[in-house]
């Protein structure tokens, strides 16, 4: 079994919007799930900034 240890997902929301939540879920009938992830954002798709929660977690 091949496992990608650094998978990524990129979304183009087409315009500037406020994202208020991100939710993930595992795959049904499988032991595949996300235990942690990093969230980055960009206006240009070129320069990315890491999102950090105000309490310093994330």
Coordinates of N, CA, C and O in Angstrom, one line a residue:
X1 N 0.8 -1.2 0.0 CA 0.0 0.0 0.0 C 0.9 1.2 0.0 O 1.8 1.4 0.8
X2 N 0.6 2.2 -0.9 CA 1.3 3.4 -1.0 C 0.6 4.5 -0.2 O -0.6 4.7 -0.4
X3 N 1.3 5.2 0.7 CA 0.7 6.2 1.5 C 1.3 7.6 1.2 O 2.6 7.7 1.3
X4 N 0.6 8.6 0.8 CA 1.1 9.9 0.6 C 1.2 10.6 2.0 O 0.1 10.9 2.6
X5 N 2.4 10.9 2.5 CA 2.5 11.5 3.8 C 2.4 13.0 3.8 O 2.3 13.6 4.8
X6 N 2.3 13.6 2.6 CA 2.1 15.0 2.5 C 1.1 15.4 1.4 O 1.3 16.2 0.5
X7 N -0.1 14.9 1.6 CA -1.2 15.2 0.6 C -1.6 16.7 0.8 O -1.4 17.2 1.9
X8 N -2.2 17.3 -0.2 CA -2.7 18.6 -0.1 C -4.0 18.8 -0.9 O -4.2 18.0 -1.8
X9 N -4.7 19.8 -0.5 CA -6.0 20.1 -1.2 C -6.0 21.6 -1.4 O -5.8 22.3 -0.4
X10 N -6.3 22.1 -2.6 CA -6.3 23.5 -2.8 C -7.7 23.9 -3.4 O -8.2 23.2 -4.3
X11 N -8.3 24.9 -2.8 CA -9.6 25.4 -3.2 C -9.5 26.8 -3.8 O -8.9 27.6 -3.2
X12 N -10.2 27.0 -4.9 CA -10.3 28.4 -5.4 C -11.7 28.9 -5.2 O -12.6 28.4 -5.8
X13 N -11.8 29.8 -4.2 CA -13.2 30.3 -3.9 C -13.6 31.5 -4.8 O -14.7 32.0 -4.6
X14 N -12.8 31.8 -5.8 CA -13.0 32.8 -6.9 C -13.1 34.2 -6.5 O -13.0 35.1 -7.3
X15 N -13.4 34.5 -5.2 CA -13.4 35.8 -4.7 C -13.0 35.8 -3.2 O -13.0 34.8 -2.6
X16 N -12.7 37.0 -2.7 CA -12.3 37.0 -1.3 C -13.6 36.8 -0.4 O -14.6 37.5 -0.6
X17 N -13.5 35.8 0.4 CA -14.6 35.5 1.3 C -14.1 35.2 2.7 O -12.9 34.9 2.9
X18 N -14.9 35.3 3.7 CA -14.5 35.0 5.1 C -14.9 33.5 5.3 O -16.0 33.1 5.3
X19 N -13.9 32.7 5.6 CA -14.1 31.3 5.9 C -14.1 31.2 7.4 O -13.2 31.6 8.1
X20 N -15.2 30.7 8.0 CA -15.4 30.7 9.4 C -15.2 29.3 10.0 O -15.2 29.2 11.3
X21 N -15.1 28.3 9.2 CA -14.9 26.9 9.8 C -14.4 26.0 8.7 O -14.6 26.2 7.5
X22 N -13.6 25.0 9.1 CA -13.1 24.0 8.2 C -13.4 22.7 8.9 O -13.1 22.5 10.1
X23 N -14.0 21.7 8.2 CA -14.3 20.4 8.8 C -13.8 19.3 8.0 O -13.8 19.4 6.7
X24 N -13.3 18.3 8.6 CA -12.8 17.1 7.9 C -13.5 15.9 8.4 O -14.1 15.9 9.6
X25 N -13.5 14.8 7.7 CA -14.0 13.5 8.2 C -13.2 12.4 7.6 O -12.6 12.5 6.5
X26 N -13.3 11.2 8.2 CA -12.6 10.1 7.7 C -13.4 9.4 6.6 O -14.5 9.8 6.3
X27 N -12.8 8.4 6.0 CA -13.5 7.7 4.9 C -14.3 6.5 5.5 O -13.8 5.8 6.4
X28 N -15.5 6.4 5.1 CA -16.4 5.3 5.6 C -15.8 3.9 5.4 O -15.1 3.7 4.4
X29 N -15.9 3.1 6.4 CA -15.4 1.7 6.3 C -13.9 1.6 6.1 O -13.5 0.7 5.4
X30 N -13.2 2.5 6.7 CA -11.8 2.6 6.5 C -11.1 3.1 7.7 O -11.7 3.7 8.6
X31 N -9.8 2.9 7.8 CA -9.0 3.4 8.9 C -8.3 4.7 8.5 O -7.3 5.1 9.1
X32 N -8.7 5.3 7.3 CA -8.1 6.5 6.8 C -8.8 7.7 7.4 O -10.0 7.8 7.4
X33 N -8.0 8.6 8.1 CA -8.6 9.8 8.6 C -7.5 10.9 8.8 O -6.3 10.5 8.7
X34 N -7.9 12.1 8.9 CA -7.0 13.2 9.2 C -6.9 13.4 10.7 O -7.9 13.6 11.3
X35 N -5.7 13.4 11.2 CA -5.5 13.7 12.6 C -5.1 15.1 12.9 O -5.2 15.7 14.0
X36 N -4.4 15.8 11.9 CA -4.0 17.2 12.0 C -3.7 17.7 10.6 O -3.4 16.9 9.7
X37 N -3.8 19.0 10.5 CA -3.5 19.6 9.2 C -3.1 21.1 9.4 O -3.4 21.6 10.4
X38 N -2.5 21.6 8.4 CA -2.1 23.0 8.4 C -3.0 23.7 7.4 O -3.2 23.2 6.3
X39 N -3.4 24.9 7.7 CA -4.3 25.7 6.8 C -3.5 26.9 6.4 O -3.0 27.7 7.2
X40 N -3.4 27.1 5.1 CA -2.7 28.2 4.5 C -3.7 28.9 3.6 O -4.6 28.3 3.0
X41 N -3.5 30.2 3.4 CA -4.4 31.0 2.6 C -3.6 32.0 1.7 O -2.5 32.3 2.0
X42 N -4.2 32.4 0.6 CA -3.5 33.3 -0.4 C -4.6 34.0 -1.2 O -5.6 33.5 -1.6
X43 N -4.3 35.3 -1.5 CA -5.1 36.0 -2.5 C -4.7 35.8 -3.9 O -5.5 36.0 -4.8
X44 N -3.5 35.4 -4.1 CA -2.9 35.3 -5.4 C -2.7 33.8 -5.9 O -2.5 33.6 -7.1
X45 N -2.6 32.9 -5.0 CA -2.3 31.5 -5.3 C -0.8 31.3 -5.5 O -0.3 30.2 -5.8
X46 N 0.0 32.3 -5.2 CA 1.4 32.3 -5.3 C 2.1 32.4 -3.9 O 2.9 31.6 -3.5
X47 N 1.7 33.4 -3.2 CA 2.3 33.7 -1.8 C 1.3 33.2 -0.8 O 0.2 33.7 -0.7
X48 N 1.7 32.2 0.0 CA 0.8 31.6 1.0 C 1.2 32.0 2.4 O 2.4 32.1 2.7
X49 N 0.2 32.2 3.3 CA 0.4 32.5 4.7 C -0.3 31.4 5.5 O -1.4 31.0 5.2
X50 N 0.3 31.0 6.6 CA -0.3 30.0 7.5 C -1.3 30.7 8.4 O -1.0 31.7 9.0
X51 N -2.4 30.1 8.5 CA -3.4 30.6 9.5 C -3.1 30.1 10.9 O -2.8 28.9 11.0
X52 N -3.2 31.0 11.8 CA -3.0 30.6 13.2 C -4.2 31.1 14.1 O -4.6 32.3 13.9
X53 N -4.7 30.2 14.9 CA -5.8 30.7 15.8 C -5.3 31.7 16.8 O -4.1 31.7 17.1
X54 N -6.1 32.6 17.3 CA -5.7 33.6 18.2 C -5.1 33.1 19.5 O -4.3 33.7 20.1
X55 N -5.5 31.9 19.9 CA -5.0 31.3 21.1 C -3.6 30.6 20.9 O -3.1 30.0 21.8
X56 N -3.1 30.7 19.7 CA -1.8 30.2 19.3 C -1.8 28.7 18.9 O -0.8 28.2 18.5
X57 N -3.0 28.1 18.9 CA -3.1 26.7 18.5 C -3.4 26.7 17.0 O -4.3 27.4 16.6
X58 N -2.8 25.8 16.3 CA -3.2 25.7 14.9 C -2.1 26.1 13.9 O -1.1 26.7 14.2

